[in-house]
Structure formats: structure tokens, C-alpha cells
Tab-separated table of C-alpha atoms in Angstrom:
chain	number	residue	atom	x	y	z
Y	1	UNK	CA	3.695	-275.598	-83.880
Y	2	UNK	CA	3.044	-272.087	-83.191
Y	3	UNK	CA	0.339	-270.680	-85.237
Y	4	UNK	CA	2.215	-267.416	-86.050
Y	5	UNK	CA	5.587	-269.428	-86.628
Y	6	UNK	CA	2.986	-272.176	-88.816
Y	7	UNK	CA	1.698	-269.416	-90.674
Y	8	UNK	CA	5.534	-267.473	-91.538
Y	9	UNK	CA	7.434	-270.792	-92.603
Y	10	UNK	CA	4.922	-271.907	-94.545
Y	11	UNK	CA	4.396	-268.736	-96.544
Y	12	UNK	CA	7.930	-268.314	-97.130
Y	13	UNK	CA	8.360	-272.354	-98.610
Y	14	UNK	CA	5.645	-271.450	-101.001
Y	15	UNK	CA	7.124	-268.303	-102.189
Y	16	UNK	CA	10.843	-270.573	-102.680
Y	17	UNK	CA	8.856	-273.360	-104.421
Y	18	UNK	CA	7.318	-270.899	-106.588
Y	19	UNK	CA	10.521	-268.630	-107.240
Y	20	UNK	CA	12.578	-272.084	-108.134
Y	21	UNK	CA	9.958	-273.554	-109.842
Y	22	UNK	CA	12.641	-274.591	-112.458
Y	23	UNK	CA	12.930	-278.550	-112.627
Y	24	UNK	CA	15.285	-280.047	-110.209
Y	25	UNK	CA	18.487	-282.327	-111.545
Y	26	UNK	CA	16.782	-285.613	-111.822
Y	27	UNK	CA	18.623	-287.957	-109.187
Y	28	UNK	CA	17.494	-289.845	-105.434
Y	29	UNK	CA	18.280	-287.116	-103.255
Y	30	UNK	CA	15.836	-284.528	-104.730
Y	31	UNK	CA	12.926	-286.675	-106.204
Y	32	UNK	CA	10.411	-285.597	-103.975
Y	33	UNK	CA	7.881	-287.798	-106.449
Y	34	UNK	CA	6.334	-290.906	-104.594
Y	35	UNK	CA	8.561	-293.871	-104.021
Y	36	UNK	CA	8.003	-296.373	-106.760
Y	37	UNK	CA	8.469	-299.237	-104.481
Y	38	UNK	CA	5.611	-297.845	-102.230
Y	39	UNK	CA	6.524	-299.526	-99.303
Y	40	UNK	CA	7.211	-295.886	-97.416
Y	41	UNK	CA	5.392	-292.977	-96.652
Y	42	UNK	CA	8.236	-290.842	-97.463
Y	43	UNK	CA	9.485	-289.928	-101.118
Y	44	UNK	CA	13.315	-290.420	-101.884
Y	45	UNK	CA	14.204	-286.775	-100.924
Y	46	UNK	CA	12.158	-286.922	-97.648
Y	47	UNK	CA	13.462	-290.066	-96.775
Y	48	UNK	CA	17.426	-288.787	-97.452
Y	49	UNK	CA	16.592	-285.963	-95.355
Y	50	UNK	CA	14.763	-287.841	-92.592
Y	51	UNK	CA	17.834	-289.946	-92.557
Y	52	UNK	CA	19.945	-287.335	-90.673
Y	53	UNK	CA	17.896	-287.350	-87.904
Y	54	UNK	CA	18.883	-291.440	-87.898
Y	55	UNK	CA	22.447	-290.907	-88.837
Y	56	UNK	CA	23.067	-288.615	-85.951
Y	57	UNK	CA	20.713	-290.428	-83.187
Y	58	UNK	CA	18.564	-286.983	-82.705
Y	59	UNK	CA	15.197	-285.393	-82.873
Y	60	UNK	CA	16.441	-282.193	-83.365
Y	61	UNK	CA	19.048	-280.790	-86.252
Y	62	UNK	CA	19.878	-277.196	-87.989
Y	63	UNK	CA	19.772	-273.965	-86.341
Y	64	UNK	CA	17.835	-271.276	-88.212
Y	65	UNK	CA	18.435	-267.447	-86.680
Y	66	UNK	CA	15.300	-265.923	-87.102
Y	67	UNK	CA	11.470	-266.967	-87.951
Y	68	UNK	CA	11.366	-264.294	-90.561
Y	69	UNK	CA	11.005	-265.044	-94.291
Y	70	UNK	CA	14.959	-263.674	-94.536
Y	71	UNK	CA	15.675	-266.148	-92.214
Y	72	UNK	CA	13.915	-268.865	-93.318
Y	73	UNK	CA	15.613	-268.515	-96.649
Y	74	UNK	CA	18.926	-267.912	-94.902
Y	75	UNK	CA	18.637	-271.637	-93.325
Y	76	UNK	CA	17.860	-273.441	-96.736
Y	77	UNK	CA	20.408	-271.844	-98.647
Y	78	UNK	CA	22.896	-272.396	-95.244
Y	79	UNK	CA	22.124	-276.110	-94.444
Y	80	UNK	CA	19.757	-276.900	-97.460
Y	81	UNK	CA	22.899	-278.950	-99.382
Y	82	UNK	CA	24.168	-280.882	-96.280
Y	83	UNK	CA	20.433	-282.101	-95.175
Y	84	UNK	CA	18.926	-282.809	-98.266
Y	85	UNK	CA	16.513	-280.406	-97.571
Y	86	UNK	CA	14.699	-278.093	-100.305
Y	87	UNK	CA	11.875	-275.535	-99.479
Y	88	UNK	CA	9.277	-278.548	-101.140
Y	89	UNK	CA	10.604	-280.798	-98.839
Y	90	UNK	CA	10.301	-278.704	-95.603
Y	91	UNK	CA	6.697	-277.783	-96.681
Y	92	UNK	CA	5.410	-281.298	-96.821
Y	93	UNK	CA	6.565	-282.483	-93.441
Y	94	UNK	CA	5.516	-279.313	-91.684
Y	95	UNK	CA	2.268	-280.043	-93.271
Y	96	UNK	CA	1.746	-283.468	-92.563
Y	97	UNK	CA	3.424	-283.019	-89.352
Y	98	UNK	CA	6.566	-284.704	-89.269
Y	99	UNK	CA	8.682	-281.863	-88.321
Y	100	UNK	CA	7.831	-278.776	-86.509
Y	101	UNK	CA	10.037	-276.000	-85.953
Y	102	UNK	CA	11.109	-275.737	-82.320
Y	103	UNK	CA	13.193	-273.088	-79.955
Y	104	UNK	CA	16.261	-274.444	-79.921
Y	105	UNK	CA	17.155	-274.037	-75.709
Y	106	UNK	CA	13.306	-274.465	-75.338
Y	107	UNK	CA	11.007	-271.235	-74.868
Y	108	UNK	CA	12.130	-268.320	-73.514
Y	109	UNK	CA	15.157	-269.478	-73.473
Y	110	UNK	CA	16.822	-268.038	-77.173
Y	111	UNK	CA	15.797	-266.547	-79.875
Y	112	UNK	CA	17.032	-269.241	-82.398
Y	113	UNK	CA	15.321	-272.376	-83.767
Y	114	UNK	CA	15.549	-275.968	-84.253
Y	115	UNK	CA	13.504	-278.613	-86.638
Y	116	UNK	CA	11.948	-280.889	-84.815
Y	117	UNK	CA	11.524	-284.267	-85.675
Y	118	UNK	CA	7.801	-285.391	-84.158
Y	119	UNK	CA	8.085	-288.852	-85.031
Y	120	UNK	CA	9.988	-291.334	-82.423
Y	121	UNK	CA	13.863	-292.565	-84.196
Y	122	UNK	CA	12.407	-295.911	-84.367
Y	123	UNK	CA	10.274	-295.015	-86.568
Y	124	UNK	CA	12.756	-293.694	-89.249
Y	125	UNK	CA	15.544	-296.684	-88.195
Y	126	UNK	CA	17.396	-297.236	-91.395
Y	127	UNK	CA	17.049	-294.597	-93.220
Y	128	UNK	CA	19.957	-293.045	-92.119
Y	129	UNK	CA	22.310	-296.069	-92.623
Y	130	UNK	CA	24.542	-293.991	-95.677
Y	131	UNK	CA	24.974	-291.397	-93.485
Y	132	UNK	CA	26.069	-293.526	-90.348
Y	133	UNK	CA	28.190	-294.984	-92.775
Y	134	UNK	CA	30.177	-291.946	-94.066
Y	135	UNK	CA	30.286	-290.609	-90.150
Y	136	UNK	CA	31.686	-293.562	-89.110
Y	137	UNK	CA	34.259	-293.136	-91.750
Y	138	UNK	CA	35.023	-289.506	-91.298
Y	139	UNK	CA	34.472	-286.924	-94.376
Y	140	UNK	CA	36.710	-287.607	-96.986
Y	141	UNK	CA	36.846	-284.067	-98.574
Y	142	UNK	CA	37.411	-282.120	-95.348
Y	143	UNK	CA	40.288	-285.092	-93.567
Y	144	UNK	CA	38.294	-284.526	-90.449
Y	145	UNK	CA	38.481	-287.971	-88.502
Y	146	UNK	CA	35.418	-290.288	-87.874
Y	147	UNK	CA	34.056	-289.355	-84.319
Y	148	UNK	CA	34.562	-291.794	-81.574
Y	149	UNK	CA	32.179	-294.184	-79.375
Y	150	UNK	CA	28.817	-294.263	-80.584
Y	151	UNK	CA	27.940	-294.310	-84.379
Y	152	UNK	CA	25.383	-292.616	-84.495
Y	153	UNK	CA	26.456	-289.550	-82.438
Y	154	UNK	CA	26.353	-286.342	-84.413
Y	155	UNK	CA	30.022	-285.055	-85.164
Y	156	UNK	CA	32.202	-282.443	-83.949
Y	157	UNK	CA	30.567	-278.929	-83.418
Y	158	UNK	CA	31.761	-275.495	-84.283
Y	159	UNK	CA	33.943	-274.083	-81.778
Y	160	UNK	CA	32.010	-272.410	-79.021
Y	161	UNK	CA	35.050	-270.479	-76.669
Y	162	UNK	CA	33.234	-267.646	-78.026
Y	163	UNK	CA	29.275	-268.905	-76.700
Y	164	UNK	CA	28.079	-267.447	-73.544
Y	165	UNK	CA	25.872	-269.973	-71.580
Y	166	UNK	CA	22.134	-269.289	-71.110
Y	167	UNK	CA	22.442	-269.779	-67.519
Y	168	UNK	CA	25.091	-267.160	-67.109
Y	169	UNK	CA	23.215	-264.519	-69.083
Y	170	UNK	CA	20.036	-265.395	-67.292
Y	171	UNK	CA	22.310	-264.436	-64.023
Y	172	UNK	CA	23.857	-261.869	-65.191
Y	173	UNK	CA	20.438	-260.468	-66.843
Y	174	UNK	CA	18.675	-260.845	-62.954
Y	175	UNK	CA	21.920	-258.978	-61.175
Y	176	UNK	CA	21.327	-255.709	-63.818
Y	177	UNK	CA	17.398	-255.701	-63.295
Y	178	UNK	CA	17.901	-255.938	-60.140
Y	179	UNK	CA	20.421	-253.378	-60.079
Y	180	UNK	CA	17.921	-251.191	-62.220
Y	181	UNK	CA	14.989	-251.686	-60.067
Y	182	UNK	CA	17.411	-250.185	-56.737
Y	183	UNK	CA	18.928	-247.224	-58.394
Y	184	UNK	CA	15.177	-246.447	-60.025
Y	185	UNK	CA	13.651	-246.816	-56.152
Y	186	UNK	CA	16.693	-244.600	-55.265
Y	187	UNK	CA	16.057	-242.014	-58.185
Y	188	UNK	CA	12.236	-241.801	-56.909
Y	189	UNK	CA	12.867	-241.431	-53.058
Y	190	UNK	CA	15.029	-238.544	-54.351
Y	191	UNK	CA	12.299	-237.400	-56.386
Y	192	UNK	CA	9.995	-237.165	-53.544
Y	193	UNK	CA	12.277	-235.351	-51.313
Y	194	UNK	CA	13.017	-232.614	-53.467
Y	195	UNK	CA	9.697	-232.163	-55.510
Y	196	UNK	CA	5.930	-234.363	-55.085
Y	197	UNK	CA	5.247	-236.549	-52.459
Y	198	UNK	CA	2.922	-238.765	-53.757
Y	199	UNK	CA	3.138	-242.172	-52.105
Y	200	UNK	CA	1.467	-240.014	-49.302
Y	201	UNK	CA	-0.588	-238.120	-51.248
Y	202	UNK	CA	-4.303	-238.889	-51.268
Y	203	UNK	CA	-5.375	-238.458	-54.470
Y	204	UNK	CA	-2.054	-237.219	-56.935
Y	205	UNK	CA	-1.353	-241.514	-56.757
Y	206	UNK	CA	-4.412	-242.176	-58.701
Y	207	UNK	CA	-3.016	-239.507	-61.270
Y	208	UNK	CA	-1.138	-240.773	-64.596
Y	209	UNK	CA	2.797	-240.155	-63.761
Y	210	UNK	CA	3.178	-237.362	-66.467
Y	211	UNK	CA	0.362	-234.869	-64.742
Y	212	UNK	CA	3.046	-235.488	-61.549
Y	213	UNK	CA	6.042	-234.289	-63.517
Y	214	UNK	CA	4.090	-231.792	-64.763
Y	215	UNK	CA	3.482	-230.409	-61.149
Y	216	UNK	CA	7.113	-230.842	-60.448
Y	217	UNK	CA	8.259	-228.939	-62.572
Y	218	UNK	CA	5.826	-226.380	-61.732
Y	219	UNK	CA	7.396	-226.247	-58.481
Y	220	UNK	CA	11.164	-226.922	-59.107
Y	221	UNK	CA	10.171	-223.829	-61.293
Y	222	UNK	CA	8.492	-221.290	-58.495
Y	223	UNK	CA	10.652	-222.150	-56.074
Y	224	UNK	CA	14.037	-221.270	-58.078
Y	225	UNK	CA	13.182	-217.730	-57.285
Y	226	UNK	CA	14.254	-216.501	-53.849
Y	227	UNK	CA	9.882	-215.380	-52.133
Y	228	UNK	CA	9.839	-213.692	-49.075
Y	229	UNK	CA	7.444	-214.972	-46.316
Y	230	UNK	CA	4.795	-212.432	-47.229
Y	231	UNK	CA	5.293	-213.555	-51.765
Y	232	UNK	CA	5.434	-217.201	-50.745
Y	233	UNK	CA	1.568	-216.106	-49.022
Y	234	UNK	CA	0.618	-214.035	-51.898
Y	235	UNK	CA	1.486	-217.035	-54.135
Y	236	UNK	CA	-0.017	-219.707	-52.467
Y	237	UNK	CA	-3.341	-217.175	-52.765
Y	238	UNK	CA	-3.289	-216.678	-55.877
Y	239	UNK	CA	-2.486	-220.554	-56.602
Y	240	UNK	CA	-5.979	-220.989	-54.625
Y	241	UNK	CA	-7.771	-218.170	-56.437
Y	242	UNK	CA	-7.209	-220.037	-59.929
Y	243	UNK	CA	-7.829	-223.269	-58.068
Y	244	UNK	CA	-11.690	-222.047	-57.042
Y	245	UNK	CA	-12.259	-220.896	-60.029
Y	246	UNK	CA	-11.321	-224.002	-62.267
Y	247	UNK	CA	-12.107	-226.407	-60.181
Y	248	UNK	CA	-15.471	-224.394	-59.350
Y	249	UNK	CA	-15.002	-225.039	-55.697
Y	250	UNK	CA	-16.378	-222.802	-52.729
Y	251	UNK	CA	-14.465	-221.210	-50.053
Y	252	UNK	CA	-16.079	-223.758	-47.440
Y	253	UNK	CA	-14.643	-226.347	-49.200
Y	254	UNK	CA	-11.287	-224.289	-49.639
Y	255	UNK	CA	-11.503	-223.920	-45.414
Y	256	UNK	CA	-12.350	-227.849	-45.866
Y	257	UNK	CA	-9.245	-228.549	-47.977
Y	258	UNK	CA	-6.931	-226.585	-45.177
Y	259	UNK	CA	-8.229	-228.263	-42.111
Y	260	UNK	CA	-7.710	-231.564	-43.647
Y	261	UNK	CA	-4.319	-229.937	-44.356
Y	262	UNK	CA	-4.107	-229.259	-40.613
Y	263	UNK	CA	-5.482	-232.456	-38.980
Y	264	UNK	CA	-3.941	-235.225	-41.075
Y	265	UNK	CA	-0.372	-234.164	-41.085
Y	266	UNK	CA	0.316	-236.446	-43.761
Y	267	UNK	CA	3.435	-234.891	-44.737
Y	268	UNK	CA	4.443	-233.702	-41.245
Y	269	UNK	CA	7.194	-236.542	-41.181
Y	270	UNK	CA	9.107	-234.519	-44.352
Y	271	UNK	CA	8.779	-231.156	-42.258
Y	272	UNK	CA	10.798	-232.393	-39.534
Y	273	UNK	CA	13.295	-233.350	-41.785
Y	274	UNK	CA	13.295	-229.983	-43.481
């Protein structure tokens, strides 16, 4: 089991034991003492819960919602009467690792859970044999007839009109990223054609994305205002004058800066456009 799932469940079982640490009605199904006739590893209550896994022919039974200790606690008092299954109980078997607690579709698949039973069926064969019994019959207090075919198939689930399949939301899920990804490639073409060309750019790419926007909006700012051809020069020299003086660079490298300007033309493609 997952350390960090190990280390939540078990925490939270130790807080229940010691919250209803108040002595249980004395009777088979919550004796968690040692069988008296010794002949199986399980005590009476383990072995009453252990026999749903028989009864209904699976590994895997109970859903809990969330590995938190609210959920945890949600589970036991939820499906605690109909398993057998007290916070005591739980405890042991995660310790001496008959059950682990499981994803229930498998991982990454849903955020729900699922006790697993780590032991093959074989091994518990029998113990479930009351249970089979009463399935087999259907359950007297709710009139609900005795599932057909196999006997030890579990019975009728909730209704699930309402359930969306994983495989559908994993679709659906890949359609909107994908649709997310286009219109965020769209949004950033725009970007770059009204504001800082930086796929282009020979160093602003290295820079962190927020110095960019900062420069945009630098820009989107300067040129809202209507410059002549002789402002839009005066500008641009005073933009260089406080460049040279905090980035401490010369005017040969300024003259450097331009012809590099000149010769590469790396932008030359958006002029044309312009």
C-alpha cells in the first residue's frame, strides 16, 4: 500500500479505536478476541468480515470517497454494519497485510477507493457460506429477490443512469486540453503580433515570462500616444541613453547592438507584414 495512504488509514483506525474504546456487545460478529477453536488465523469478527469477499466471489468490496481521516470515518460508519467491519478490525488486516486499500478504477483512473483483499479466494473458501446463503435467498427485510446464475455473484448495484464512464471523461478531458492548448497557441501568436516577439528574439526567450509582459506593456503603453517621426527618434534615444547607463554599456557596443540590428533582420519577416 501506499506509504502516505498506509500512514492516513492507519492513524485515523487508531484515533476510532481509541474514541470507541467502550466495550463492544459481546456476540460472533464483533469478537475480534482469538478464535477459541484455534484452527484459523482470523478471529470471529475478521473471519465474518473476510467472508464477504467469499460470499460475493471478489477481491475487492466498499467504496470509500476520500483517503482523508473524514473519509475514512465516513466509510465505517457507511458500510461498517453491512461488512462486519469495525475500525479494530480494518487495523489488523492492514497491518498484517490482508487487505490493502486500492484505487478503485486502478491509478489515475478515480479518485475513490476500494479494499483490497491480498489473499487468493481460496484461501478464505468457506467463510462466506452464511452470506452465500442469505444471497442466494434474497434479503428478507428489503423483498429484493435472490440474484440469478452464479451464487456467489455480488447483488444488484445502485443505479448508475446517472455515472459517467471513465473512458468518456478521459475523451472528453483530451478534446478540452486540446482545445486549450490551440486557442492558448492562438492567444500567443496574437501576442507576438501586436506586442514582443520573442520566439525570434535572441536573448528575451531565456527571460522569465513576467519580465516579457512587463515590456509589453511598456510598449502597448508608449505607443497609445500618437509620436511623430522625429518623437518616435527622440524616444528611442532616450530609451538608449537609460539603456547605457544601466546596463553600463559603451557607445561601440551601442553601434554593435544596431548593426546586429541591421545585418540579422530577424524580425524583417513582421515588417513586411506591417
Amino acid at each position: 500500500m501506499n506509504p502516505n495512504i498506509y500512514n492516513i488509514v492507519t492513524s485515523t483506525l487508531k484515533s476510532m479505536i481509541v474514541e470507541q474504546a467502550t466495550p463492544p456487545v459481546t456476540s460472533k460478529e464483533t469478537d475480534n478476541a482469538a478464535d477459541d477453536a484455534g484452527d484459523s488465523p482470523f478471529t470471529p469478527a475478521e473471519s465474518k468480515f473476510l467472508g464477504k469477499f467469499d460470499a460475493y466471489g471478489s477481491r475487492h468490496i466498499g467504496i470509500i470517497y476520500s483517503i482523508s481521516d473524514i473519509g475514512i470515518r465516513e466509510f465505517i460508519m457507511r458500510s461498517g454494519k453491512d461488512l462486519n467491519l469495525t475500525p479494530d478490525i480494518l487495523l489488523n488486516l492492514i497491518k498484517n497485510k490482508i487487505i490493502k486499500i486500492v484505487p478503485y478504477s486502478g491509478w489515475g483512473r478515480n479518485d475513490d477507493y476500494t479494499l483490497e483483499l491480498r489473499l487468493s479466494l481460496d484461501d478464505i473458501n468457506g467463510l462466506g457460506d452464511a452470506d452465500k446463503a442469505s444471497i442466494e435467498k434474497g434479503s428478507d427485510a428489503s423483498g429484493a429477490p435472490a440474484p440469478g446464475g452464479d451464487a456467489g455473484a455480488p447483488p444488484p448495484g445502485p443505479e448508475v443512469a446517472w455515472v459517467v464512464k471513465y473512458g468518456d471523461v478521459l475523451t472528453e478531458s483530451a478534446k478540452i486540453v486540446k482545445k486549450l492548448i490551440s486557442e492558448s497557441t492562438n492567444k500567443k501568436d496574437h501576442a507576438d503580433k501586436n506586442g514582443i516577439y520573442v520566439k525570434d528574439s535572441r536573448i528575451l526567450k531565456t527571460l522569465p515570462t513576467a519580465y516579457v509582459k512587463h515590456l509589453e506593456r511598456l510598449i502597448a503603453v508608449l505607443s497609445k500616444k500618437k509620436h511623430t517621426a522625429a518623437q518616435k527618434q527622440k524616444l528611442i534615444a532616450d530609451i538608449i541613453d537609460n539603456l547605457a547607463i544601466n546596463f553600463n554599456i559603451t557607445n561601440n557596443q551601442i553601434a554593435k547592438s544596431f548593426d546586429m540590428f541591421k545585418r540579422q533582420a530577424k524580425l524583417k519577416k513582421y515588417l513586411k507584414d506591417k
